[in-house]
Amino acid sequence: MKRAHDAHMPRAKPLAFGQVYATLGRLQRDGLVAEGDRDRDAGPERTSFTLTDAGRARLDEWLAEVEAPAPFVSSELLAKVVVALLAADSRRAGAYLAAQRAAHAARLRELTAAKLDPESALGDVIAADFAISHLDADLRWMETTIARVNELQQGVPA
């Protein structure tokens, strides 16, 4: 399961083996998966699991659930800008934003190159598109915020 996750979502945070085993244990306990074949293909023994009918029904329910947008703004990027404005000054906030913008732009270039690579798997391209969209939104916010900080430095009301 871990290898399949990491192969299909290579740009996602890798799963920890312990997390996989704990989750499989709960799924099995709840009757959502059943032990399948055991295999020892050139390595340690591996157990495969299959979805039960109840597991398939729960998967269908989960896939039909809409993810609610986050109710609160929670971002270390936002927190650092606000703290820089409150605890330091607008110049410090502007300097931080400029440095962060450069880091975001560099990551955007990396993801774009990975996405355009003809050898990239579909999972890589989808993950890159997702990350690029979020980075684009962050960059737009940073541009707006840099303009506001510059206005603050010049004494223009934001």
PDB file of N, CA and C in Angstrom, residues 9 18-19 24 35 42 46 59 61 63 69 76 81 96-97 99 110-111 113 121 124 126 130-131 133 140 142 145:
ATOM      1  N   MET A   9       1.310   8.827  -6.179  1.00  0.00           N
ATOM      2  CA  MET A   9       1.317  10.227  -5.738  1.00  0.00           C
ATOM      3  C   MET A   9       2.730  10.607  -5.305  1.00  0.00           C
ATOM      4  N   GLY A  18       4.599   2.779   9.593  1.00  0.00           N
ATOM      5  CA  GLY A  18       3.772   2.602  10.783  1.00  0.00           C
ATOM      6  C   GLY A  18       2.352   3.093  10.577  1.00  0.00           C
ATOM      7  N   GLN A  19       2.207   4.187   9.857  1.00  0.00           N
ATOM      8  CA  GLN A  19       0.880   4.739   9.568  1.00  0.00           C
ATOM      9  C   GLN A  19       0.081   3.762   8.705  1.00  0.00           C
ATOM     10  N   LEU A  24      -4.276  -0.066   8.163  1.00  0.00           N
ATOM     11  CA  LEU A  24      -4.758  -1.372   7.704  1.00  0.00           C
ATOM     12  C   LEU A  24      -5.368  -2.165   8.860  1.00  0.00           C
ATOM     13  N   GLU A  35      -7.697  -9.767   4.610  1.00  0.00           N
ATOM     14  CA  GLU A  35      -6.382 -10.228   4.184  1.00  0.00           C
ATOM     15  C   GLU A  35      -6.524 -11.044   2.922  1.00  0.00           C
ATOM     16  N   ALA A  42      11.143 -11.956  -3.766  1.00  0.00           N
ATOM     17  CA  ALA A  42      12.488 -11.389  -3.606  1.00  0.00           C
ATOM     18  C   ALA A  42      12.579 -10.388  -2.468  1.00  0.00           C
ATOM     19  N   ARG A  46       4.984 -10.223   2.106  1.00  0.00           N
ATOM     20  CA  ARG A  46       4.022  -9.131   1.956  1.00  0.00           C
ATOM     21  C   ARG A  46       2.619  -9.722   1.945  1.00  0.00           C
ATOM     22  N   LEU A  59     -15.933   3.311   0.740  1.00  0.00           N
ATOM     23  CA  LEU A  59     -15.120   4.043  -0.231  1.00  0.00           C
ATOM     24  C   LEU A  59     -16.016   4.908  -1.120  1.00  0.00           C
ATOM     25  N   GLU A  61     -18.938   6.108  -0.374  1.00  0.00           N
ATOM     26  CA  GLU A  61     -19.433   7.220   0.458  1.00  0.00           C
ATOM     27  C   GLU A  61     -18.365   8.299   0.591  1.00  0.00           C
ATOM     28  N   LEU A  63     -15.807   8.954  -1.350  1.00  0.00           N
ATOM     29  CA  LEU A  63     -15.570   9.649  -2.614  1.00  0.00           C
ATOM     30  C   LEU A  63     -16.693  10.626  -2.950  1.00  0.00           C
ATOM     31  N   PRO A  69     -14.173  23.774   2.294  1.00  0.00           N
ATOM     32  CA  PRO A  69     -13.023  24.685   2.345  1.00  0.00           C
ATOM     33  C   PRO A  69     -12.673  24.981   3.802  1.00  0.00           C
ATOM     34  N   GLU A  76       1.758  29.514   7.723  1.00  0.00           N
ATOM     35  CA  GLU A  76       2.962  30.077   8.329  1.00  0.00           C
ATOM     36  C   GLU A  76       3.412  31.312   7.550  1.00  0.00           C
ATOM     37  N   VAL A  81       4.311  37.201   7.921  1.00  0.00           N
ATOM     38  CA  VAL A  81       4.106  38.568   7.425  1.00  0.00           C
ATOM     39  C   VAL A  81       3.454  39.423   8.502  1.00  0.00           C
ATOM     40  N   TYR A  96      10.996  40.032   3.806  1.00  0.00           N
ATOM     41  CA  TYR A  96      10.590  38.632   3.924  1.00  0.00           C
ATOM     42  C   TYR A  96       9.764  38.215   2.710  1.00  0.00           C
ATOM     43  N   LEU A  97       8.805  39.048   2.324  1.00  0.00           N
ATOM     44  CA  LEU A  97       7.952  38.723   1.179  1.00  0.00           C
ATOM     45  C   LEU A  97       8.763  38.586  -0.108  1.00  0.00           C
ATOM     46  N   ALA A  99      11.924  37.678  -0.402  1.00  0.00           N
ATOM     47  CA  ALA A  99      12.683  36.424  -0.326  1.00  0.00           C
ATOM     48  C   ALA A  99      11.766  35.223  -0.535  1.00  0.00           C
ATOM     49  N   GLU A 110      10.617  24.506 -10.942  1.00  0.00           N
ATOM     50  CA  GLU A 110      10.898  23.070 -10.798  1.00  0.00           C
ATOM     51  C   GLU A 110       9.672  22.237 -11.160  1.00  0.00           C
ATOM     52  N   LEU A 111       8.523  22.628 -10.628  1.00  0.00           N
ATOM     53  CA  LEU A 111       7.295  21.876 -10.879  1.00  0.00           C
ATOM     54  C   LEU A 111       6.879  21.950 -12.341  1.00  0.00           C
ATOM     55  N   ALA A 113       8.866  22.295 -14.903  1.00  0.00           N
ATOM     56  CA  ALA A 113       9.779  21.418 -15.644  1.00  0.00           C
ATOM     57  C   ALA A 113       9.386  19.953 -15.464  1.00  0.00           C
ATOM     58  N   ALA A 121       4.812  10.678 -15.125  1.00  0.00           N
ATOM     59  CA  ALA A 121       3.592   9.883 -15.003  1.00  0.00           C
ATOM     60  C   ALA A 121       2.406  10.814 -14.771  1.00  0.00           C
ATOM     61  N   ASP A 124       2.279  12.369 -11.403  1.00  0.00           N
ATOM     62  CA  ASP A 124       3.226  13.486 -11.256  1.00  0.00           C
ATOM     63  C   ASP A 124       2.652  14.768 -11.832  1.00  0.00           C
ATOM     64  N   ILE A 126      -0.552  15.577 -12.386  1.00  0.00           N
ATOM     65  CA  ILE A 126      -1.695  16.044 -11.591  1.00  0.00           C
ATOM     66  C   ILE A 126      -1.208  16.701 -10.303  1.00  0.00           C
ATOM     67  N   PHE A 130      -1.598  20.695  -9.187  1.00  0.00           N
ATOM     68  CA  PHE A 130      -2.168  21.084  -7.898  1.00  0.00           C
ATOM     69  C   PHE A 130      -1.226  22.044  -7.176  1.00  0.00           C
ATOM     70  N   ALA A 131       0.041  21.658  -7.087  1.00  0.00           N
ATOM     71  CA  ALA A 131       1.024  22.494  -6.391  1.00  0.00           C
ATOM     72  C   ALA A 131       1.228  23.827  -7.108  1.00  0.00           C
ATOM     73  N   SER A 133      -0.926  25.488  -8.916  1.00  0.00           N
ATOM     74  CA  SER A 133      -2.089  26.348  -8.656  1.00  0.00           C
ATOM     75  C   SER A 133      -1.988  27.011  -7.289  1.00  0.00           C
ATOM     76  N   ARG A 140       0.302  35.515  -6.133  1.00  0.00           N
ATOM     77  CA  ARG A 140      -0.620  36.650  -6.330  1.00  0.00           C
ATOM     78  C   ARG A 140      -0.848  37.375  -5.008  1.00  0.00           C
ATOM     79  N   MET A 142       1.195  37.428  -2.451  1.00  0.00           N
ATOM     80  CA  MET A 142       2.435  38.126  -2.097  1.00  0.00           C
ATOM     81  C   MET A 142       2.574  39.432  -2.870  1.00  0.00           C
ATOM     82  N   THR A 145       0.257  41.897  -1.321  1.00  0.00           N
ATOM     83  CA  THR A 145       0.733  42.274   0.005  1.00  0.00           C
ATOM     84  C   THR A 145       1.979  43.150  -0.083  1.00  0.00           C
TER      85      THR A 145
END
